[in-house]
């Protein structure tokens, strides 16, 4: 009802307060209506424009309100576009041509992803954060002051550029719309205003909300003249200024409930579920379409398919508040869908069978954009579409340029149509629902993406925006849910086609990649990470057996990756793909036999997401985030179990340490790795990404792992990496206590020195000493009492008389039980010289356990003394290694018998020895739970030299 109709009714019906209020409201609405000009509504390019005539309707193209200042001005307007061309110019401002004072033309144009402003030869681009959408209103404001150009879109500053034109901008003519027939604008424009100053940010924000003032140079309320394909309409300002997104409704002929849900949700909307107050709007909508009598019953968007009796919205599964017709629902399990009957007076819903075919009305957000992926178009504007429905009911997708997706009038099949060339690009193949939304096969009628007809080509028509993945049925899920090893799409299409690595047309897996981030001649760095889980040191054979995980990391710049996840465990490369990739090969140099790394089924290859992705464009029929191979490295991990050759320095055994000495070749327990895939000219170990760590128990049988160092040698022909575990005595303790023993007669010493077979290197723990062996007949004369020891045991240590077990070197008043023979019954008594020796089987408390702990397992017995001066006192000791050394430390330091013997063999002095086996029952007298298989001792009387 318009204003004149209400005025007539009010005058004829008499005065009333209600009529007065309605009339005033209509007057207010009439006052805030804006003139909106439409250009090239049908998408045919022409020189359609309007010219500013002035406030009083004077001569066409003249009559500015005040003089124009080219150094300080603002131009603002509101627009929305229908179609986009190669150049879509929408504004021009210039001055009258005078020979004495040339001027520059001020102009503005738009594209899908940017605006461009020109002032003579001064041109600036302002790129947008997201593409523009057709049929969507935008507020544009351009200010220029102090040689600085600023551009605002919807009140937000998009950029600022410094510069000035070669000539001042002229300001006597203003043209809105097409620049000419080729550089034209298709869309609607309103609220064009020009100010003689640069507007402030808050003033621009007020204009966006339709609260600002008109321009002081040019006002939109002034006179304008139309030229060409231009129409004018009055539009309420609230439709232009409000942020509310209206809903557009589309009517579809009878389909099944499944097809109705698929079509409406594929359009980005849902099947309408009207409230009682909205039923009349549906009747009015249907009355505008021909053959509406076939749509007296409509599907609604609620079902109880999931759980009988629980009605929910099909799109999101939320509970639905349903207003039913009297007696409904009454179909039980046979009727799980709901419909509304528009005939009759009842407006409630009723339950019906889901297999029936009824009409459907889809509620779709206005301004929604559909994108055609897989088309390989040169210009982005060619793949964007909007949904339209004519009064005849014909539904189609209109592109931003010359493309359309519509039903063919002849056979009713969906076609991709080029209006400009008047030809079919592709024909939709048969599918379950008969609509083009979603991912489907199309029969090509002309070449697309380098493929020539006749051939099937997959295209995706989707309403999903940025950050979303399109399912096959055109519904949308978050992009991060793509390829996450669980189904998120209803059609389960999100876990299909999850190829992680994309290869270039030419790829050689036998050639290493080059380091594209540095100079062309720089080798590619390969990171190595060794995680040592356990180690077993075998001193006697100079070997160490290690279980470890080895990880190699490198950058493959020749390939790209997609569908990466922040959870790196989801970025695993399948074995078949791993076999096609180049993988570095590393040799374990100092192992027994030939051993190298393997990229086999026991290996795990992953992509480490570290760089930012770019969208893959429209060449594939799916949304793809593409990650650079250089920014997102590959890593392959595998577990190995290898035995490496050691290089021990045993001069201080058993109190030795095996660290890496500076400026010396690696000794101790090195793990040597050599790059085999290529020489160091092409491949090196990455110094910043290579490391080795030990995560196992550091306390080994004979050693304690004090750390692991890495030494990289990239200067050799092939890069070498040394990973060296540092070993300490187990545990690292202070030097052993020294014993001052009595002086021996010089003649005896002289006789002993003639029997010395070899000497050991000096030790920081003990004075220089010489080891020798004696026949049993010499022991009684040697071990003659001379004087008591000068340094008895500390008071905190048990005296020999208080030991709970009989000492093997002392006459025992309490002999062992008959079942346990005395272990040293064949040895002479050493009591006079060794009153302070502890019992080798004495349980001592362990620092980490309250219960006693066995002291040691193997006891090599060493006789040693110095030879500095014949007549001077010298240390003389019998060491029960390591019991004496650990007398002050209440935990065990096991020392291998075989390791001790290997020391003498390395000195090239063949020795023979006999072993006394002690039964485990004696050793574990108080600790039967810690049984050992055997307990061995070197008998002092059995050490003899082999001549």
Short mmCIF file of N, CA and C in Angstrom, two decimals, residues 35-183:
data_model
loop_
_atom_site.label_atom_id
_atom_site.label_comp_id
_atom_site.label_asym_id
_atom_site.label_seq_id
_atom_site.Cartn_x
_atom_site.Cartn_y
_atom_site.Cartn_z
N UNK A 35 17.69 7.15 -4.01
CA UNK A 35 17.71 6.87 -5.44
C UNK A 35 18.83 5.89 -5.73
N UNK A 36 18.49 4.77 -6.37
CA UNK A 36 19.47 3.75 -6.73
C UNK A 36 19.43 3.60 -8.25
N UNK A 37 20.59 3.75 -8.90
CA UNK A 37 20.68 3.61 -10.36
C UNK A 37 21.28 2.25 -10.69
N UNK A 38 20.65 1.56 -11.63
CA UNK A 38 21.10 0.25 -12.10
C UNK A 38 21.70 0.40 -13.49
N UNK A 39 22.88 -0.21 -13.69
CA UNK A 39 23.59 -0.14 -14.96
C UNK A 39 23.77 -1.55 -15.51
N UNK A 40 23.47 -1.72 -16.79
CA UNK A 40 23.69 -2.99 -17.50
C UNK A 40 23.12 -4.17 -16.70
N UNK A 41 21.85 -4.10 -16.44
CA UNK A 41 21.23 -5.12 -15.59
C UNK A 41 21.28 -6.50 -16.21
N UNK A 42 21.28 -6.61 -17.50
CA UNK A 42 21.31 -7.90 -18.19
C UNK A 42 22.71 -8.34 -18.55
N UNK A 43 23.71 -7.56 -18.16
CA UNK A 43 25.07 -7.98 -18.39
C UNK A 43 25.58 -7.76 -19.80
N UNK A 44 25.04 -6.81 -20.51
CA UNK A 44 25.52 -6.47 -21.85
C UNK A 44 26.31 -5.17 -21.75
N UNK A 45 27.58 -5.21 -22.13
CA UNK A 45 28.44 -4.05 -21.96
C UNK A 45 28.00 -2.88 -22.85
N UNK A 46 28.01 -1.68 -22.27
CA UNK A 46 27.67 -0.45 -23.00
C UNK A 46 28.16 0.73 -22.17
N UNK A 47 28.07 1.92 -22.77
CA UNK A 47 28.48 3.13 -22.07
C UNK A 47 27.31 3.67 -21.26
N UNK A 48 26.87 2.89 -20.29
CA UNK A 48 25.75 3.28 -19.43
C UNK A 48 26.29 4.06 -18.24
N UNK A 49 25.78 5.33 -18.05
CA UNK A 49 26.31 6.16 -16.98
C UNK A 49 25.32 7.24 -16.62
N UNK A 50 25.62 7.96 -15.53
CA UNK A 50 24.88 9.16 -15.17
C UNK A 50 25.88 10.30 -15.00
N UNK A 51 25.43 11.55 -15.28
CA UNK A 51 26.28 12.74 -15.15
C UNK A 51 25.69 13.67 -14.10
N UNK A 52 26.56 14.29 -13.35
CA UNK A 52 26.12 15.25 -12.35
C UNK A 52 25.72 16.56 -13.04
N UNK A 53 24.50 17.07 -12.69
CA UNK A 53 23.98 18.28 -13.33
C UNK A 53 24.00 19.49 -12.42
N UNK A 54 24.14 19.33 -11.14
CA UNK A 54 24.19 20.49 -10.25
C UNK A 54 22.98 20.55 -9.35
N UNK A 55 23.02 21.40 -8.34
CA UNK A 55 21.93 21.47 -7.36
C UNK A 55 20.63 22.03 -7.92
N UNK A 56 20.71 22.91 -8.93
CA UNK A 56 19.50 23.54 -9.43
C UNK A 56 19.09 22.97 -10.77
N UNK A 57 19.69 21.88 -11.19
CA UNK A 57 19.34 21.29 -12.47
C UNK A 57 19.77 22.15 -13.63
N UNK A 58 20.97 22.76 -13.54
CA UNK A 58 21.44 23.65 -14.58
C UNK A 58 21.94 22.88 -15.78
N UNK A 59 22.91 23.47 -16.46
CA UNK A 59 23.44 22.86 -17.67
C UNK A 59 24.02 21.50 -17.36
N UNK A 60 23.77 20.55 -18.23
CA UNK A 60 24.18 19.17 -17.98
C UNK A 60 25.69 19.08 -17.82
N UNK A 61 26.09 18.44 -16.76
CA UNK A 61 27.51 18.19 -16.52
C UNK A 61 28.21 19.34 -15.84
N UNK A 62 27.49 20.39 -15.41
CA UNK A 62 28.13 21.53 -14.74
C UNK A 62 27.33 21.88 -13.50
N UNK A 63 27.77 22.91 -12.81
CA UNK A 63 27.00 23.40 -11.68
C UNK A 63 27.48 22.88 -10.34
N UNK A 64 28.80 22.77 -10.14
CA UNK A 64 29.30 22.34 -8.83
C UNK A 64 28.92 23.37 -7.78
N UNK A 65 28.74 22.91 -6.58
CA UNK A 65 28.28 23.78 -5.50
C UNK A 65 29.33 24.82 -5.13
N UNK A 66 30.61 24.49 -5.23
CA UNK A 66 31.69 25.41 -4.86
C UNK A 66 32.94 24.99 -5.62
N UNK A 67 33.96 25.83 -5.67
CA UNK A 67 35.17 25.48 -6.41
C UNK A 67 35.84 24.23 -5.84
N UNK A 68 36.41 23.44 -6.73
CA UNK A 68 37.06 22.19 -6.36
C UNK A 68 38.53 22.44 -6.03
N UNK A 69 39.01 21.87 -4.92
CA UNK A 69 40.40 21.99 -4.50
C UNK A 69 41.11 20.67 -4.79
N UNK A 70 42.01 20.59 -5.74
CA UNK A 70 42.63 19.32 -6.12
C UNK A 70 43.62 18.79 -5.09
N UNK A 71 43.95 19.59 -4.08
CA UNK A 71 44.91 19.16 -3.06
C UNK A 71 44.25 18.53 -1.85
N UNK A 72 42.93 18.64 -1.77
CA UNK A 72 42.27 18.17 -0.55
C UNK A 72 40.81 17.88 -0.88
N UNK A 73 40.44 16.57 -1.00
CA UNK A 73 39.05 16.24 -1.35
C UNK A 73 38.76 14.79 -0.94
N UNK A 74 37.46 14.45 -0.96
CA UNK A 74 36.98 13.09 -0.65
C UNK A 74 35.84 12.76 -1.58
N UNK A 75 35.77 11.49 -2.02
CA UNK A 75 34.69 10.98 -2.85
C UNK A 75 34.20 9.68 -2.21
N UNK A 76 32.90 9.60 -1.93
CA UNK A 76 32.33 8.40 -1.31
C UNK A 76 31.06 8.00 -2.06
N UNK A 77 30.77 6.70 -2.07
CA UNK A 77 29.57 6.17 -2.71
C UNK A 77 29.29 4.77 -2.19
N UNK A 78 28.15 4.23 -2.57
CA UNK A 78 27.75 2.87 -2.20
C UNK A 78 27.42 2.14 -3.50
N UNK A 79 27.92 0.88 -3.64
CA UNK A 79 27.71 0.14 -4.88
C UNK A 79 27.59 -1.35 -4.62
N UNK A 80 27.05 -2.04 -5.60
CA UNK A 80 27.11 -3.50 -5.69
C UNK A 80 27.12 -3.86 -7.18
N UNK A 81 27.81 -4.93 -7.53
CA UNK A 81 27.96 -5.27 -8.94
C UNK A 81 27.15 -6.51 -9.30
N UNK A 82 26.76 -6.56 -10.60
CA UNK A 82 26.09 -7.74 -11.16
C UNK A 82 27.11 -8.62 -11.89
N UNK A 83 27.88 -7.97 -12.77
CA UNK A 83 28.88 -8.68 -13.57
C UNK A 83 30.21 -7.94 -13.45
N UNK A 84 31.29 -8.66 -13.73
CA UNK A 84 32.62 -8.06 -13.75
C UNK A 84 33.25 -8.28 -15.12
N UNK A 85 33.89 -7.21 -15.62
CA UNK A 85 34.58 -7.28 -16.90
C UNK A 85 36.09 -7.21 -16.68
N UNK A 86 36.83 -7.24 -17.77
CA UNK A 86 38.28 -7.12 -17.65
C UNK A 86 38.66 -5.84 -16.92
N UNK A 87 37.94 -4.77 -17.19
CA UNK A 87 38.12 -3.52 -16.47
C UNK A 87 36.73 -2.95 -16.20
N UNK A 88 36.37 -2.88 -14.93
CA UNK A 88 35.04 -2.39 -14.53
C UNK A 88 35.19 -1.03 -13.88
N UNK A 89 35.22 0.04 -14.72
CA UNK A 89 35.31 1.39 -14.20
C UNK A 89 33.95 1.89 -13.76
N UNK A 90 33.88 2.58 -12.61
CA UNK A 90 32.58 3.03 -12.09
C UNK A 90 32.56 4.52 -11.74
N UNK A 91 33.69 5.25 -11.86
CA UNK A 91 33.69 6.66 -11.49
C UNK A 91 34.78 7.38 -12.26
N UNK A 92 34.44 8.60 -12.74
CA UNK A 92 35.42 9.48 -13.37
C UNK A 92 35.14 10.92 -12.98
N UNK A 93 36.21 11.68 -12.73
CA UNK A 93 36.08 13.10 -12.40
C UNK A 93 37.21 13.84 -13.12
N UNK A 94 36.85 14.89 -13.83
CA UNK A 94 37.84 15.64 -14.60
C UNK A 94 37.40 17.09 -14.73
N UNK A 95 38.26 17.88 -15.29
CA UNK A 95 37.95 19.30 -15.49
C UNK A 95 37.86 19.62 -16.97
N UNK A 96 37.33 20.81 -17.26
CA UNK A 96 37.27 21.26 -18.65
C UNK A 96 38.68 21.43 -19.19
N UNK A 97 38.85 21.03 -20.45
CA UNK A 97 40.17 21.07 -21.07
C UNK A 97 40.52 22.51 -21.42
N UNK A 98 41.65 22.96 -20.88
CA UNK A 98 42.15 24.29 -21.18
C UNK A 98 43.64 24.17 -21.50
N UNK A 99 44.07 24.85 -22.53
CA UNK A 99 45.47 24.74 -22.94
C UNK A 99 46.41 25.34 -21.90
N UNK A 100 45.93 26.35 -21.21
CA UNK A 100 46.81 27.02 -20.25
C UNK A 100 46.99 26.21 -18.97
N UNK A 101 46.00 25.44 -18.57
CA UNK A 101 46.07 24.70 -17.29
C UNK A 101 45.55 23.28 -17.49
N UNK A 102 46.39 22.35 -17.97
CA UNK A 102 45.96 20.96 -18.12
C UNK A 102 45.69 20.33 -16.75
N UNK A 103 44.77 19.40 -16.72
CA UNK A 103 44.39 18.72 -15.48
C UNK A 103 44.46 17.21 -15.68
N UNK A 104 44.49 16.50 -14.54
CA UNK A 104 44.50 15.04 -14.53
C UNK A 104 43.11 14.52 -14.26
N UNK A 105 42.83 13.33 -14.77
CA UNK A 105 41.54 12.69 -14.57
C UNK A 105 41.62 11.80 -13.33
N UNK A 106 40.64 11.96 -12.46
CA UNK A 106 40.51 11.08 -11.29
C UNK A 106 39.50 9.98 -11.65
N UNK A 107 39.88 8.71 -11.46
CA UNK A 107 39.00 7.61 -11.82
C UNK A 107 39.19 6.46 -10.85
N UNK A 108 38.18 5.58 -10.80
CA UNK A 108 38.21 4.41 -9.91
C UNK A 108 37.59 3.22 -10.63
N UNK A 109 38.17 2.04 -10.39
CA UNK A 109 37.67 0.80 -10.97
C UNK A 109 37.72 -0.29 -9.91
N UNK A 110 36.98 -1.36 -10.15
CA UNK A 110 36.97 -2.48 -9.19
C UNK A 110 37.23 -3.78 -9.92
N UNK A 111 37.75 -4.74 -9.17
CA UNK A 111 37.93 -6.10 -9.62
C UNK A 111 37.54 -7.01 -8.48
N UNK A 112 37.64 -8.31 -8.70
CA UNK A 112 37.18 -9.25 -7.70
C UNK A 112 37.97 -9.14 -6.41
N UNK A 113 39.27 -8.84 -6.51
CA UNK A 113 40.13 -8.85 -5.33
C UNK A 113 40.81 -7.51 -5.04
N UNK A 114 40.47 -6.45 -5.79
CA UNK A 114 41.13 -5.18 -5.53
C UNK A 114 40.31 -4.04 -6.13
N UNK A 115 40.63 -2.80 -5.64
CA UNK A 115 40.19 -1.55 -6.26
C UNK A 115 41.46 -0.84 -6.75
N UNK A 116 41.28 -0.08 -7.84
CA UNK A 116 42.40 0.72 -8.34
C UNK A 116 41.93 2.16 -8.53
N UNK A 117 42.75 3.09 -8.04
CA UNK A 117 42.46 4.52 -8.13
C UNK A 117 43.55 5.16 -8.99
N UNK A 118 43.11 6.03 -9.93
CA UNK A 118 44.04 6.70 -10.82
C UNK A 118 43.87 8.21 -10.70
N UNK A 119 45.01 8.89 -10.68
CA UNK A 119 45.04 10.36 -10.79
C UNK A 119 46.14 10.70 -11.79
N UNK A 120 45.75 10.74 -13.05
CA UNK A 120 46.74 10.92 -14.10
C UNK A 120 47.62 9.69 -14.19
N UNK A 121 48.92 9.91 -14.13
CA UNK A 121 49.84 8.77 -14.17
C UNK A 121 50.06 8.15 -12.79
N UNK A 122 49.51 8.77 -11.76
CA UNK A 122 49.62 8.23 -10.41
C UNK A 122 48.52 7.18 -10.23
N UNK A 123 48.91 5.90 -10.13
CA UNK A 123 47.96 4.79 -10.04
C UNK A 123 48.32 3.92 -8.84
N UNK A 124 47.32 3.55 -8.07
CA UNK A 124 47.56 2.72 -6.89
C UNK A 124 46.50 1.62 -6.80
N UNK A 125 46.98 0.40 -6.41
CA UNK A 125 46.10 -0.75 -6.20
C UNK A 125 45.88 -0.93 -4.70
N UNK A 126 44.65 -1.26 -4.32
CA UNK A 126 44.30 -1.55 -2.93
C UNK A 126 43.69 -2.96 -2.89
N UNK A 127 44.50 -3.92 -2.46
CA UNK A 127 44.06 -5.30 -2.45
C UNK A 127 43.20 -5.57 -1.21
N UNK A 128 42.25 -6.48 -1.39
CA UNK A 128 41.27 -6.78 -0.35
C UNK A 128 41.62 -8.09 0.34
N UNK A 129 41.19 -8.20 1.58
CA UNK A 129 41.44 -9.42 2.33
C UNK A 129 40.66 -10.61 1.83
N UNK A 130 39.50 -10.38 1.24
CA UNK A 130 38.67 -11.45 0.69
C UNK A 130 37.99 -10.94 -0.58
N UNK A 131 37.61 -11.82 -1.48
CA UNK A 131 37.02 -11.37 -2.74
C UNK A 131 35.67 -10.67 -2.52
N UNK A 132 35.38 -9.75 -3.42
CA UNK A 132 34.06 -9.12 -3.41
C UNK A 132 33.00 -10.13 -3.83
N UNK A 133 31.77 -9.89 -3.37
CA UNK A 133 30.66 -10.78 -3.70
C UNK A 133 29.62 -10.02 -4.52
N UNK A 134 29.15 -10.66 -5.54
CA UNK A 134 28.12 -10.04 -6.36
C UNK A 134 26.84 -9.86 -5.54
N UNK A 135 26.05 -8.84 -5.93
CA UNK A 135 24.76 -8.54 -5.30
C UNK A 135 24.90 -8.19 -3.83
N UNK A 136 26.06 -7.74 -3.41
CA UNK A 136 26.31 -7.35 -2.02
C UNK A 136 26.73 -5.88 -2.00
N UNK A 137 26.09 -5.11 -1.12
CA UNK A 137 26.38 -3.68 -1.06
C UNK A 137 27.70 -3.43 -0.33
N UNK A 138 28.50 -2.50 -0.92
CA UNK A 138 29.76 -2.06 -0.33
C UNK A 138 29.79 -0.54 -0.30
N UNK A 139 30.33 -0.01 0.79
CA UNK A 139 30.53 1.44 0.88
C UNK A 139 31.99 1.75 0.60
N UNK A 140 32.23 2.62 -0.38
CA UNK A 140 33.57 2.96 -0.85
C UNK A 140 33.83 4.44 -0.57
N UNK A 141 35.01 4.74 0.01
CA UNK A 141 35.37 6.12 0.29
C UNK A 141 36.84 6.32 -0.03
N UNK A 142 37.15 7.40 -0.82
CA UNK A 142 38.52 7.71 -1.23
C UNK A 142 38.82 9.13 -0.79
N UNK A 143 39.91 9.31 -0.05
CA UNK A 143 40.31 10.64 0.41
C UNK A 143 41.72 10.94 -0.09
N UNK A 144 41.97 12.25 -0.33
CA UNK A 144 43.29 12.69 -0.80
C UNK A 144 43.62 13.99 -0.09
N UNK A 145 44.79 13.99 0.59
CA UNK A 145 45.23 15.18 1.30
C UNK A 145 46.71 15.05 1.59
N UNK A 146 47.41 16.18 1.44
CA UNK A 146 48.83 16.22 1.72
C UNK A 146 49.58 15.12 0.97
N UNK A 147 49.26 15.00 -0.30
CA UNK A 147 49.91 14.04 -1.20
C UNK A 147 49.77 12.59 -0.72
N UNK A 148 48.71 12.29 0.00
CA UNK A 148 48.47 10.93 0.50
C UNK A 148 47.07 10.50 0.12
N UNK A 149 47.00 9.32 -0.52
CA UNK A 149 45.73 8.75 -0.97
C UNK A 149 45.34 7.62 -0.03
N UNK A 150 44.12 7.65 0.49
CA UNK A 150 43.63 6.62 1.40
C UNK A 150 42.34 6.02 0.83
N UNK A 151 42.18 4.70 1.06
CA UNK A 151 41.02 3.99 0.52
C UNK A 151 40.33 3.23 1.66
N UNK A 152 39.00 3.45 1.78
CA UNK A 152 38.18 2.80 2.81
C UNK A 152 37.14 1.91 2.14
N UNK A 153 36.92 0.72 2.73
CA UNK A 153 35.84 -0.17 2.29
C UNK A 153 35.02 -0.55 3.51
N UNK A 154 33.75 -0.18 3.48
CA UNK A 154 32.84 -0.41 4.60
C UNK A 154 33.40 0.17 5.90
N UNK A 155 34.05 1.33 5.79
CA UNK A 155 34.57 2.02 6.96
C UNK A 155 35.94 1.57 7.41
N UNK A 156 36.51 0.53 6.81
CA UNK A 156 37.83 0.03 7.20
C UNK A 156 38.88 0.52 6.21
N UNK A 157 39.95 1.09 6.75
CA UNK A 157 41.04 1.57 5.91
C UNK A 157 41.75 0.38 5.28
N UNK A 158 41.76 0.32 3.95
CA UNK A 158 42.39 -0.77 3.23
C UNK A 158 43.84 -0.48 2.85
N UNK A 159 44.22 0.79 2.86
CA UNK A 159 45.59 1.12 2.51
C UNK A 159 45.77 2.61 2.35
N UNK A 160 47.03 3.02 2.41
CA UNK A 160 47.39 4.43 2.26
C UNK A 160 48.61 4.50 1.35
N UNK A 161 48.56 5.38 0.35
CA UNK A 161 49.63 5.49 -0.63
C UNK A 161 50.02 6.96 -0.79
N UNK A 162 51.32 7.21 -0.80
CA UNK A 162 51.83 8.56 -0.99
C UNK A 162 52.13 8.81 -2.47
N UNK A 163 51.89 10.03 -2.93
CA UNK A 163 52.16 10.38 -4.32
C UNK A 163 51.26 11.51 -4.78
N UNK A 164 51.56 12.03 -5.96
CA UNK A 164 50.76 13.10 -6.52
C UNK A 164 50.80 12.98 -8.04
N UNK A 165 49.74 13.43 -8.72
CA UNK A 165 49.71 13.35 -10.20
C UNK A 165 50.63 14.39 -10.82
N UNK A 166 50.86 14.22 -12.13
CA UNK A 166 51.73 15.18 -12.81
C UNK A 166 51.04 16.53 -12.98
N UNK A 167 49.69 16.51 -13.07
CA UNK A 167 48.89 17.74 -13.13
C UNK A 167 47.81 17.66 -12.06
N UNK A 168 47.36 18.78 -11.55
CA UNK A 168 46.29 18.76 -10.55
C UNK A 168 45.03 18.11 -11.11
N UNK A 169 44.27 17.48 -10.21
CA UNK A 169 43.01 16.83 -10.61
C UNK A 169 41.97 17.91 -10.91
N UNK A 170 41.29 17.73 -12.03
CA UNK A 170 40.23 18.67 -12.39
C UNK A 170 38.92 18.31 -11.69
N UNK A 171 38.08 19.31 -11.41
CA UNK A 171 36.85 19.07 -10.69
C UNK A 171 35.68 19.84 -11.19
N UNK A 172 35.34 19.70 -12.47
CA UNK A 172 34.15 20.35 -13.00
C UNK A 172 33.16 19.35 -13.60
N UNK A 173 33.61 18.11 -13.83
CA UNK A 173 32.74 17.09 -14.42
C UNK A 173 32.83 15.81 -13.57
N UNK A 174 31.69 15.15 -13.41
CA UNK A 174 31.63 13.92 -12.64
C UNK A 174 30.74 12.93 -13.37
N UNK A 175 31.31 11.75 -13.66
CA UNK A 175 30.61 10.71 -14.39
C UNK A 175 30.58 9.45 -13.52
N UNK A 176 29.41 8.91 -13.31
CA UNK A 176 29.22 7.70 -12.49
C UNK A 176 28.70 6.59 -13.39
N UNK A 177 29.36 5.43 -13.33
CA UNK A 177 29.01 4.31 -14.20
C UNK A 177 30.16 4.03 -15.14
N UNK A 178 29.85 3.67 -16.36
CA UNK A 178 30.88 3.26 -17.33
C UNK A 178 31.79 4.42 -17.69
N UNK A 179 33.10 4.08 -17.86
CA UNK A 179 34.00 5.06 -18.44
C UNK A 179 33.70 5.20 -19.93
N UNK A 180 33.51 4.04 -20.57
CA UNK A 180 33.13 4.00 -21.98
C UNK A 180 32.48 2.64 -22.23
N UNK A 181 32.26 2.28 -23.49
CA UNK A 181 31.53 1.05 -23.81
C UNK A 181 32.29 -0.20 -23.42
N UNK A 182 33.62 -0.14 -23.34
CA UNK A 182 34.43 -1.32 -23.02
C UNK A 182 34.76 -1.36 -21.54
N UNK A 183 35.17 -0.23 -21.00
CA UNK A 183 35.51 -0.14 -19.58
C UNK A 183 34.27 0.32 -18.82
#
